[in-house]
Amino acid sequence: MEKIVIGIDVSKNKLNFCLIVDQKILQEIVIENKLNPVKKFLVNLSGEYNLCAESLLLCAEYTGHYTYPLCCACAELNIHLWLENPMQIKYSCGFGRGKNDKIDARKIAFYALRFQQDARFYSLPDAALHSLSLLLSERDLYLSDRGKYQGQLTDQKDFINPADYKDKQKRLKRIIKEINLSLKEIDTKILFIIESDPELSNQHRLLCSVDGIGERIAVKMMVETNGFRDFKDARKFCCHAGVASFAYTSGSSIRSQNRVSHRADKSIKTLLHMAALVVATRMKGELNEYYLNKVAQGKNKMSVINAVRGKLIHRMFAVIKRNQTYQKIYQYSIA
């Protein structure tokens, strides 16, 4: 039998499967989004059609944590799983009217059949990197909440009844104190995981040797690059982080300046922006002189800061590739 291509629409509680063979829909079924039901379905499917693992291609949109049971099931059964960017599938399917999970599963299945030669198979990250990813997400959640509560402490002090504010202040400070304790526990756990893994510990040490790169950026880079396995080229990661600039021209009427794309991971871009600001405006060195020279030439400050972000990314990839700490051989110019 020919290869069965399966499109999967992932939601919190269920998975919609659409099986197609040679442009024909073979079967459509809904499965509970839990590990055991998914494994049972895939095993029964292989037995029903007498298929080996190589005869199946599963394609689903990447929807974060909701794909975890499916990923685990495919990993245990050694079945190829392709997690594609939802926007890539959406823009390749043409115009459509109406939407439901069954239709979405069909669209994903026909997309996978059409572009199966471009499939990039997903593999679960190491347990340590997966734990780090979860801890970073949790820490971001707590930091966001702490900022909201701290804003309440300062913004409302002069605009509500003093007695009411005093009671509210007590409650807010109690919550903030608990959040700070949770953040401290997370930071301790992150450090423990890194120190327990020789490869991660070495990468963390190398990344932190680069000027402007602290522990938060180093950990985020290891998670985003899957330990520098998913990204081998600094230029590709610049595109992923929204640092690379692209031309926007069309015919003779549109002649826009090059600019970065909004299709990027804003979380790593934010951290890189803060690091670039520090090394460009606060730390004496090569990047500081680069920033001052470009600004003096009339370059836009934000464009120069973006260039500094790119330089930091290239330096981080360089120390990992060479497996040595960053060497400061720059000599200051004589004023």
mmCIF file of C-alpha atoms in Angstrom:
data_model
loop_
_atom_site.group_PDB
_atom_site.id
_atom_site.type_symbol
_atom_site.label_atom_id
_atom_site.label_comp_id
_atom_site.label_asym_id
_atom_site.label_seq_id
_atom_site.Cartn_x
_atom_site.Cartn_y
_atom_site.Cartn_z
ATOM 1 C CA MET A 1 0.000 0.000 0.000
ATOM 2 C CA GLU A 2 1.188 3.546 -0.712
ATOM 3 C CA LYS A 3 2.312 5.849 2.062
ATOM 4 C CA ILE A 4 -0.543 7.093 4.226
ATOM 5 C CA VAL A 5 -0.392 10.824 4.922
ATOM 6 C CA ILE A 6 -2.238 11.938 8.031
ATOM 7 C CA GLY A 7 -3.254 15.497 8.783
ATOM 8 C CA ILE A 8 -3.913 16.254 12.437
ATOM 9 C CA ASP A 9 -5.748 19.238 13.833
ATOM 10 C CA VAL A 10 -4.637 19.677 17.433
ATOM 11 C CA SER A 11 -6.770 21.181 20.170
ATOM 12 C CA LYS A 12 -6.707 20.975 23.945
ATOM 13 C CA ASN A 13 -9.072 18.026 24.370
ATOM 14 C CA LYS A 14 -9.026 16.180 21.059
ATOM 15 C CA LEU A 15 -7.146 15.401 17.866
ATOM 16 C CA ASN A 16 -8.863 15.299 14.480
ATOM 17 C CA PHE A 17 -7.157 12.813 12.145
ATOM 18 C CA CYS A 18 -7.606 12.823 8.370
ATOM 19 C CA LEU A 19 -5.983 9.923 6.483
ATOM 20 C CA ILE A 20 -5.421 10.258 2.750
ATOM 21 C CA VAL A 21 -3.854 7.981 0.150
ATOM 22 C CA ASP A 22 -3.247 9.117 -3.424
ATOM 23 C CA GLN A 23 -5.439 12.246 -3.098
ATOM 24 C CA LYS A 24 -8.346 10.255 -1.629
ATOM 25 C CA ILE A 25 -9.627 10.525 1.939
ATOM 26 C CA LEU A 26 -9.310 7.103 3.513
ATOM 27 C CA GLN A 27 -10.612 7.771 7.017
ATOM 28 C CA GLU A 28 -11.511 10.594 9.393
ATOM 29 C CA ILE A 29 -11.543 10.082 13.128
ATOM 30 C CA VAL A 30 -11.434 12.033 16.396
ATOM 31 C CA ILE A 31 -9.151 10.888 19.247
ATOM 32 C CA GLU A 32 -8.818 12.126 22.806
ATOM 33 C CA ASN A 33 -5.657 14.233 23.173
ATOM 34 C CA LYS A 34 -3.900 11.921 25.617
ATOM 35 C CA LEU A 35 -0.887 9.668 25.210
ATOM 36 C CA ASN A 36 -2.508 6.226 25.519
ATOM 37 C CA PRO A 37 -5.454 6.824 23.120
ATOM 38 C CA VAL A 38 -3.084 8.278 20.503
ATOM 39 C CA LYS A 39 -0.669 5.348 20.815
ATOM 40 C CA LYS A 40 -3.512 2.845 20.602
ATOM 41 C CA PHE A 41 -4.879 4.481 17.454
ATOM 42 C CA LEU A 42 -1.507 4.517 15.692
ATOM 43 C CA VAL A 43 -0.787 0.885 16.624
ATOM 44 C CA ASN A 44 -4.213 -0.243 15.424
ATOM 45 C CA LEU A 45 -3.797 1.757 12.223
ATOM 46 C CA SER A 46 -0.469 0.096 11.454
ATOM 47 C CA GLY A 47 -1.980 -3.316 12.080
ATOM 48 C CA GLU A 48 -5.156 -2.677 10.091
ATOM 49 C CA TYR A 49 -3.311 -1.641 6.932
ATOM 50 C CA ASN A 50 -0.168 -3.719 7.570
ATOM 51 C CA LEU A 51 2.068 -0.657 7.614
ATOM 52 C CA CYS A 52 5.575 -0.092 8.855
ATOM 53 C CA ALA A 53 6.629 3.156 10.540
ATOM 54 C CA GLU A 54 8.175 4.474 7.306
ATOM 55 C CA SER A 55 4.817 4.144 5.527
ATOM 56 C CA LEU A 56 3.215 6.789 7.737
ATOM 57 C CA LEU A 57 3.691 10.538 7.607
ATOM 58 C CA LEU A 58 1.951 12.562 10.288
ATOM 59 C CA CYS A 59 1.655 16.317 9.909
ATOM 60 C CA ALA A 60 0.239 18.743 12.459
ATOM 61 C CA GLU A 61 0.370 22.425 13.199
ATOM 62 C CA TYR A 62 2.692 23.329 16.044
ATOM 63 C CA THR A 63 0.436 24.488 18.874
ATOM 64 C CA GLY A 64 2.811 24.487 21.831
ATOM 65 C CA HIS A 65 2.148 22.170 24.768
ATOM 66 C CA TYR A 66 -0.974 20.650 23.194
ATOM 67 C CA THR A 67 1.188 18.638 20.779
ATOM 68 C CA TYR A 68 3.150 16.959 23.596
ATOM 69 C CA PRO A 69 1.099 13.690 23.810
ATOM 70 C CA LEU A 70 1.271 13.301 20.029
ATOM 71 C CA CYS A 71 5.041 13.916 20.021
ATOM 72 C CA CYS A 72 5.601 11.355 22.782
ATOM 73 C CA ALA A 73 3.478 8.741 21.026
ATOM 74 C CA CYS A 74 5.321 9.175 17.720
ATOM 75 C CA ALA A 75 8.687 9.061 19.465
ATOM 76 C CA GLU A 76 7.832 5.790 21.245
ATOM 77 C CA LEU A 77 6.520 4.169 18.047
ATOM 78 C CA ASN A 78 9.313 5.638 15.873
ATOM 79 C CA ILE A 79 6.817 7.291 13.505
ATOM 80 C CA HIS A 80 7.728 10.369 11.476
ATOM 81 C CA LEU A 81 6.004 13.512 12.765
ATOM 82 C CA TRP A 82 6.128 16.832 10.943
ATOM 83 C CA LEU A 83 5.186 19.912 12.962
ATOM 84 C CA GLU A 84 4.618 22.815 10.598
ATOM 85 C CA ASN A 85 4.137 26.528 11.195
ATOM 86 C CA PRO A 86 0.360 27.217 11.128
ATOM 87 C CA MET A 87 0.845 30.311 8.961
ATOM 88 C CA GLN A 88 2.738 28.269 6.364
ATOM 89 C CA ILE A 89 -0.223 25.919 6.007
ATOM 90 C CA LYS A 90 -2.784 28.730 6.029
ATOM 91 C CA TYR A 91 -1.187 30.721 3.215
ATOM 92 C CA SER A 92 -0.597 27.641 1.034
ATOM 93 C CA CYS A 93 -4.246 26.496 0.999
ATOM 94 C CA GLY A 94 -5.736 29.382 -0.945
ATOM 95 C CA PHE A 95 -9.037 31.039 -0.159
ATOM 96 C CA GLY A 96 -11.508 29.233 2.057
ATOM 97 C CA ARG A 97 -14.906 29.775 3.591
ATOM 98 C CA GLY A 98 -15.972 28.390 6.908
ATOM 99 C CA LYS A 99 -13.806 26.709 9.477
ATOM 100 C CA ASN A 100 -13.980 23.703 11.774
ATOM 101 C CA ASP A 101 -11.596 21.074 13.096
ATOM 102 C CA LYS A 102 -12.567 18.498 10.463
ATOM 103 C CA ILE A 103 -11.877 20.905 7.604
ATOM 104 C CA ASP A 104 -8.599 21.979 9.177
ATOM 105 C CA ALA A 105 -7.433 18.353 9.450
ATOM 106 C CA ARG A 106 -8.176 17.873 5.741
ATOM 107 C CA LYS A 107 -6.237 21.000 4.819
ATOM 108 C CA ILE A 108 -3.235 19.834 6.825
ATOM 109 C CA ALA A 109 -3.379 16.367 5.246
ATOM 110 C CA PHE A 110 -3.442 17.695 1.673
ATOM 111 C CA TYR A 111 -0.693 20.194 2.535
ATOM 112 C CA ALA A 112 1.504 17.349 3.812
ATOM 113 C CA LEU A 113 0.786 15.253 0.714
ATOM 114 C CA ARG A 114 1.668 18.129 -1.569
ATOM 115 C CA PHE A 115 4.870 19.207 0.186
ATOM 116 C CA GLN A 116 6.023 15.924 1.731
ATOM 117 C CA GLN A 117 9.416 16.265 0.050
ATOM 118 C CA ASP A 118 10.007 19.336 2.245
ATOM 119 C CA ALA A 119 9.037 17.618 5.504
ATOM 120 C CA ARG A 120 11.183 18.374 8.533
ATOM 121 C CA PHE A 121 10.693 15.672 11.122
ATOM 122 C CA TYR A 122 10.314 16.652 14.742
ATOM 123 C CA SER A 123 12.217 15.058 17.583
ATOM 124 C CA LEU A 124 11.650 15.656 21.270
ATOM 125 C CA PRO A 125 14.310 17.843 22.914
ATOM 126 C CA ASP A 126 16.496 16.474 25.680
ATOM 127 C CA ALA A 127 14.803 16.181 29.059
ATOM 128 C CA ALA A 128 17.056 18.910 30.485
ATOM 129 C CA LEU A 129 16.244 21.381 27.685
ATOM 130 C CA HIS A 130 12.542 20.569 27.911
ATOM 131 C CA SER A 131 12.605 21.300 31.659
ATOM 132 C CA LEU A 132 14.459 24.556 31.031
ATOM 133 C CA SER A 133 11.853 25.582 28.464
ATOM 134 C CA LEU A 134 9.016 25.001 30.925
ATOM 135 C CA LEU A 135 10.840 26.878 33.681
ATOM 136 C CA LEU A 136 11.487 29.868 31.404
ATOM 137 C CA SER A 137 7.808 30.036 30.458
ATOM 138 C CA GLU A 138 6.807 29.863 34.098
ATOM 139 C CA ARG A 139 9.286 32.573 35.051
ATOM 140 C CA ASP A 140 7.993 34.885 32.315
ATOM 141 C CA LEU A 141 4.477 34.380 33.663
ATOM 142 C CA TYR A 142 5.513 35.349 37.188
ATOM 143 C CA LEU A 143 7.525 38.342 35.999
ATOM 144 C CA SER A 144 4.511 39.625 34.078
ATOM 145 C CA ASP A 145 2.248 39.228 37.117
ATOM 146 C CA ARG A 146 4.769 40.880 39.430
ATOM 147 C CA GLY A 147 4.979 43.891 37.143
ATOM 148 C CA LYS A 148 1.192 44.316 37.242
ATOM 149 C CA TYR A 149 1.053 44.112 41.019
ATOM 150 C CA GLN A 150 3.970 46.500 41.478
ATOM 151 C CA GLY A 151 2.238 48.951 39.161
ATOM 152 C CA GLN A 152 -0.822 48.844 41.403
ATOM 153 C CA LEU A 153 1.343 49.781 44.398
ATOM 154 C CA THR A 154 2.645 52.977 42.810
ATOM 155 C CA ASP A 155 -0.125 54.082 40.446
ATOM 156 C CA GLN A 156 -3.027 54.116 42.874
ATOM 157 C CA LYS A 157 -1.396 55.472 46.006
ATOM 158 C CA ASP A 158 -2.550 59.067 45.563
ATOM 159 C CA PHE A 159 -5.908 58.326 43.959
ATOM 160 C CA ILE A 160 -7.817 56.129 46.409
ATOM 161 C CA ASN A 161 -8.785 56.371 50.050
ATOM 162 C CA PRO A 162 -5.639 56.013 52.237
ATOM 163 C CA ALA A 163 -7.265 53.376 54.468
ATOM 164 C CA ASP A 164 -8.318 51.289 51.439
ATOM 165 C CA TYR A 165 -4.878 51.699 49.904
ATOM 166 C CA LYS A 166 -3.176 50.519 53.093
ATOM 167 C CA ASP A 167 -5.208 47.290 53.128
ATOM 168 C CA LYS A 168 -4.622 46.732 49.444
ATOM 169 C CA GLN A 169 -0.896 47.406 49.853
ATOM 170 C CA LYS A 170 -0.630 44.634 52.444
ATOM 171 C CA ARG A 171 -2.275 42.117 50.157
ATOM 172 C CA LEU A 172 -0.208 43.133 47.138
ATOM 173 C CA LYS A 173 3.078 42.989 49.048
ATOM 174 C CA ARG A 174 2.178 39.522 50.307
ATOM 175 C CA ILE A 175 1.541 38.348 46.741
ATOM 176 C CA ILE A 176 4.740 39.977 45.450
ATOM 177 C CA LYS A 177 6.743 38.329 48.206
ATOM 178 C CA GLU A 178 5.418 34.901 47.200
ATOM 179 C CA ILE A 179 6.178 35.598 43.542
ATOM 180 C CA ASN A 180 9.747 36.587 44.436
ATOM 181 C CA LEU A 181 10.174 33.324 46.343
ATOM 182 C CA SER A 182 8.872 31.358 43.349
ATOM 183 C CA LEU A 183 11.240 33.219 41.019
ATOM 184 C CA LYS A 184 14.150 32.434 43.308
ATOM 185 C CA GLU A 185 13.208 28.737 43.312
ATOM 186 C CA ILE A 186 13.006 28.722 39.514
ATOM 187 C CA ASP A 187 16.419 30.376 39.143
ATOM 188 C CA THR A 188 17.916 27.822 41.536
ATOM 189 C CA LYS A 189 16.334 24.959 39.600
ATOM 190 C CA ILE A 190 17.592 26.340 36.270
ATOM 191 C CA LEU A 191 21.130 26.606 37.629
ATOM 192 C CA PHE A 192 20.938 23.057 39.018
ATOM 193 C CA ILE A 193 19.800 21.617 35.668
ATOM 194 C CA ILE A 194 22.583 23.401 33.786
ATOM 195 C CA GLU A 195 25.293 22.359 36.244
ATOM 196 C CA SER A 196 24.064 18.750 36.138
ATOM 197 C CA ASP A 197 24.497 18.538 32.358
ATOM 198 C CA PRO A 198 28.133 18.841 31.133
ATOM 199 C CA GLU A 199 27.167 19.982 27.620
ATOM 200 C CA LEU A 200 24.724 22.646 28.811
ATOM 201 C CA SER A 201 27.162 23.787 31.486
ATOM 202 C CA ASN A 202 29.899 24.245 28.878
ATOM 203 C CA GLN A 203 27.593 26.123 26.489
ATOM 204 C CA HIS A 204 26.386 28.357 29.311
ATOM 205 C CA ARG A 205 29.978 29.194 30.258
ATOM 206 C CA LEU A 206 30.941 29.997 26.662
ATOM 207 C CA LEU A 207 27.902 32.199 26.025
ATOM 208 C CA CYS A 208 28.341 34.192 29.224
ATOM 209 C CA SER A 209 31.924 35.013 28.181
ATOM 210 C CA VAL A 210 30.559 37.307 25.449
ATOM 211 C CA ASP A 211 30.208 40.956 26.518
ATOM 212 C CA GLY A 212 26.585 41.830 27.238
ATOM 213 C CA ILE A 213 25.384 38.218 27.455
ATOM 214 C CA GLY A 214 24.079 37.298 30.880
ATOM 215 C CA GLU A 215 22.558 34.148 32.320
ATOM 216 C CA ARG A 216 19.010 34.841 31.081
ATOM 217 C CA ILE A 217 20.064 35.284 27.457
ATOM 218 C CA ALA A 218 22.426 32.301 27.621
ATOM 219 C CA VAL A 219 19.691 29.979 28.898
ATOM 220 C CA LYS A 220 17.168 31.353 26.405
ATOM 221 C CA MET A 221 19.594 30.807 23.525
ATOM 222 C CA MET A 222 20.211 27.187 24.543
ATOM 223 C CA VAL A 223 16.465 26.525 24.693
ATOM 224 C CA GLU A 224 15.605 28.348 21.435
ATOM 225 C CA THR A 225 18.341 26.562 19.466
ATOM 226 C CA ASN A 226 17.765 23.172 21.156
ATOM 227 C CA GLY A 227 21.333 23.193 22.406
ATOM 228 C CA PHE A 228 22.519 24.727 19.092
ATOM 229 C CA ARG A 229 21.305 21.663 17.157
ATOM 230 C CA ASP A 230 18.343 23.204 15.327
ATOM 231 C CA PHE A 231 20.302 26.289 14.247
ATOM 232 C CA LYS A 232 23.797 25.911 12.830
ATOM 233 C CA ASP A 233 23.929 29.259 11.037
ATOM 234 C CA ALA A 234 23.894 32.591 12.897
ATOM 235 C CA ARG A 235 22.193 34.280 9.921
ATOM 236 C CA LYS A 236 19.226 31.922 10.114
ATOM 237 C CA PHE A 237 18.849 32.612 13.811
ATOM 238 C CA CYS A 238 18.960 36.351 13.102
ATOM 239 C CA CYS A 239 15.933 35.791 10.873
ATOM 240 C CA HIS A 240 14.224 33.729 13.589
ATOM 241 C CA ALA A 241 14.843 36.441 16.179
ATOM 242 C CA GLY A 242 13.624 39.276 13.949
ATOM 243 C CA VAL A 243 17.046 40.890 13.596
ATOM 244 C CA ALA A 244 17.657 40.315 9.873
ATOM 245 C CA SER A 245 16.408 43.076 7.571
ATOM 246 C CA PHE A 246 14.590 42.515 4.286
ATOM 247 C CA ALA A 247 13.947 44.646 1.214
ATOM 248 C CA TYR A 248 10.404 45.903 0.515
ATOM 249 C CA THR A 249 10.162 46.987 -3.123
ATOM 250 C CA SER A 250 7.648 46.505 -5.918
ATOM 251 C CA GLY A 251 7.881 47.867 -9.456
ATOM 252 C CA SER A 252 8.648 51.557 -9.598
ATOM 253 C CA SER A 253 6.186 52.819 -6.986
ATOM 254 C CA ILE A 254 7.266 51.097 -3.770
ATOM 255 C CA ARG A 255 10.801 51.828 -2.655
ATOM 256 C CA SER A 256 10.821 51.264 1.085
ATOM 257 C CA GLN A 257 13.957 51.080 3.172
ATOM 258 C CA ASN A 258 15.040 47.631 4.349
ATOM 259 C CA ARG A 259 13.354 46.686 7.625
ATOM 260 C CA VAL A 260 12.984 43.725 9.943
ATOM 261 C CA SER A 261 9.986 41.421 9.761
ATOM 262 C CA HIS A 262 7.388 41.116 12.521
ATOM 263 C CA ARG A 263 7.324 37.366 11.983
ATOM 264 C CA ALA A 264 9.867 36.628 14.680
ATOM 265 C CA ASP A 265 10.309 35.307 18.178
ATOM 266 C CA LYS A 266 9.797 38.502 20.153
ATOM 267 C CA SER A 267 10.873 36.967 23.473
ATOM 268 C CA ILE A 268 14.498 36.436 22.427
ATOM 269 C CA LYS A 269 14.489 39.714 20.488
ATOM 270 C CA THR A 270 13.531 41.630 23.658
ATOM 271 C CA LEU A 271 16.413 40.120 25.616
ATOM 272 C CA LEU A 272 18.857 40.803 22.789
ATOM 273 C CA HIS A 273 17.650 44.399 22.583
ATOM 274 C CA MET A 274 18.462 45.030 26.240
ATOM 275 C CA ALA A 275 21.885 43.408 25.837
ATOM 276 C CA ALA A 276 22.594 45.490 22.726
ATOM 277 C CA LEU A 277 21.662 48.699 24.556
ATOM 278 C CA VAL A 278 24.080 47.867 27.375
ATOM 279 C CA VAL A 279 27.098 46.990 25.222
ATOM 280 C CA ALA A 280 26.473 49.853 22.782
ATOM 281 C CA THR A 281 25.866 52.675 25.248
ATOM 282 C CA ARG A 282 27.158 51.582 28.651
ATOM 283 C CA MET A 283 30.232 49.385 28.141
ATOM 284 C CA LYS A 284 33.524 50.617 26.733
ATOM 285 C CA GLY A 285 34.685 48.436 23.885
ATOM 286 C CA GLU A 286 34.416 47.609 20.207
ATOM 287 C CA LEU A 287 30.634 47.677 20.015
ATOM 288 C CA ASN A 288 30.457 50.968 21.890
ATOM 289 C CA GLU A 289 32.819 52.610 19.392
ATOM 290 C CA TYR A 290 30.920 50.992 16.502
ATOM 291 C CA TYR A 291 27.674 52.478 17.821
ATOM 292 C CA LEU A 292 29.140 55.960 18.340
ATOM 293 C CA ASN A 293 30.790 56.009 14.913
ATOM 294 C CA LYS A 294 27.619 54.953 13.085
ATOM 295 C CA VAL A 295 25.482 57.486 14.948
ATOM 296 C CA ALA A 296 28.035 60.192 14.165
ATOM 297 C CA GLN A 297 27.708 59.256 10.481
ATOM 298 C CA GLY A 298 23.989 60.013 10.687
ATOM 299 C CA LYS A 299 22.697 56.447 10.949
ATOM 300 C CA ASN A 300 19.412 55.855 12.748
ATOM 301 C CA LYS A 301 20.098 54.835 16.342
ATOM 302 C CA MET A 302 17.633 51.943 16.332
ATOM 303 C CA SER A 303 19.120 50.614 13.093
ATOM 304 C CA VAL A 304 22.552 50.622 14.698
ATOM 305 C CA ILE A 305 21.195 48.898 17.819
ATOM 306 C CA ASN A 306 19.674 46.238 15.568
ATOM 307 C CA ALA A 307 23.073 45.737 13.928
ATOM 308 C CA VAL A 308 24.590 45.287 17.388
ATOM 309 C CA ARG A 309 21.967 42.604 18.118
ATOM 310 C CA GLY A 310 23.147 40.758 15.021
ATOM 311 C CA LYS A 311 26.780 41.030 16.087
ATOM 312 C CA LEU A 312 25.934 39.555 19.505
ATOM 313 C CA ILE A 313 24.194 36.598 17.837
ATOM 314 C CA HIS A 314 27.186 35.947 15.572
ATOM 315 C CA ARG A 315 29.535 36.088 18.563
ATOM 316 C CA MET A 316 27.445 33.593 20.503
ATOM 317 C CA PHE A 317 27.388 31.150 17.598
ATOM 318 C CA ALA A 318 31.138 31.641 17.115
ATOM 319 C CA VAL A 319 32.088 30.693 20.684
ATOM 320 C CA ILE A 320 29.901 27.576 20.490
ATOM 321 C CA LYS A 321 31.310 26.552 17.113
ATOM 322 C CA ARG A 322 34.913 27.067 18.213
ATOM 323 C CA ASN A 323 34.273 25.712 21.715
ATOM 324 C CA GLN A 324 36.285 28.463 23.339
ATOM 325 C CA THR A 325 35.472 31.551 25.370
ATOM 326 C CA TYR A 326 35.213 34.913 23.660
ATOM 327 C CA GLN A 327 38.654 36.477 23.171
ATOM 328 C CA LYS A 328 38.850 40.245 23.602
ATOM 329 C CA ILE A 329 41.621 41.263 21.227
ATOM 330 C CA TYR A 330 40.153 44.648 20.407
ATOM 331 C CA GLN A 331 42.450 47.667 20.941
ATOM 332 C CA TYR A 332 40.885 51.008 21.780
ATOM 333 C CA SER A 333 41.497 53.759 19.276
ATOM 334 C CA ILE A 334 43.441 56.766 20.480
ATOM 335 C CA ALA A 335 41.138 59.758 20.973
#
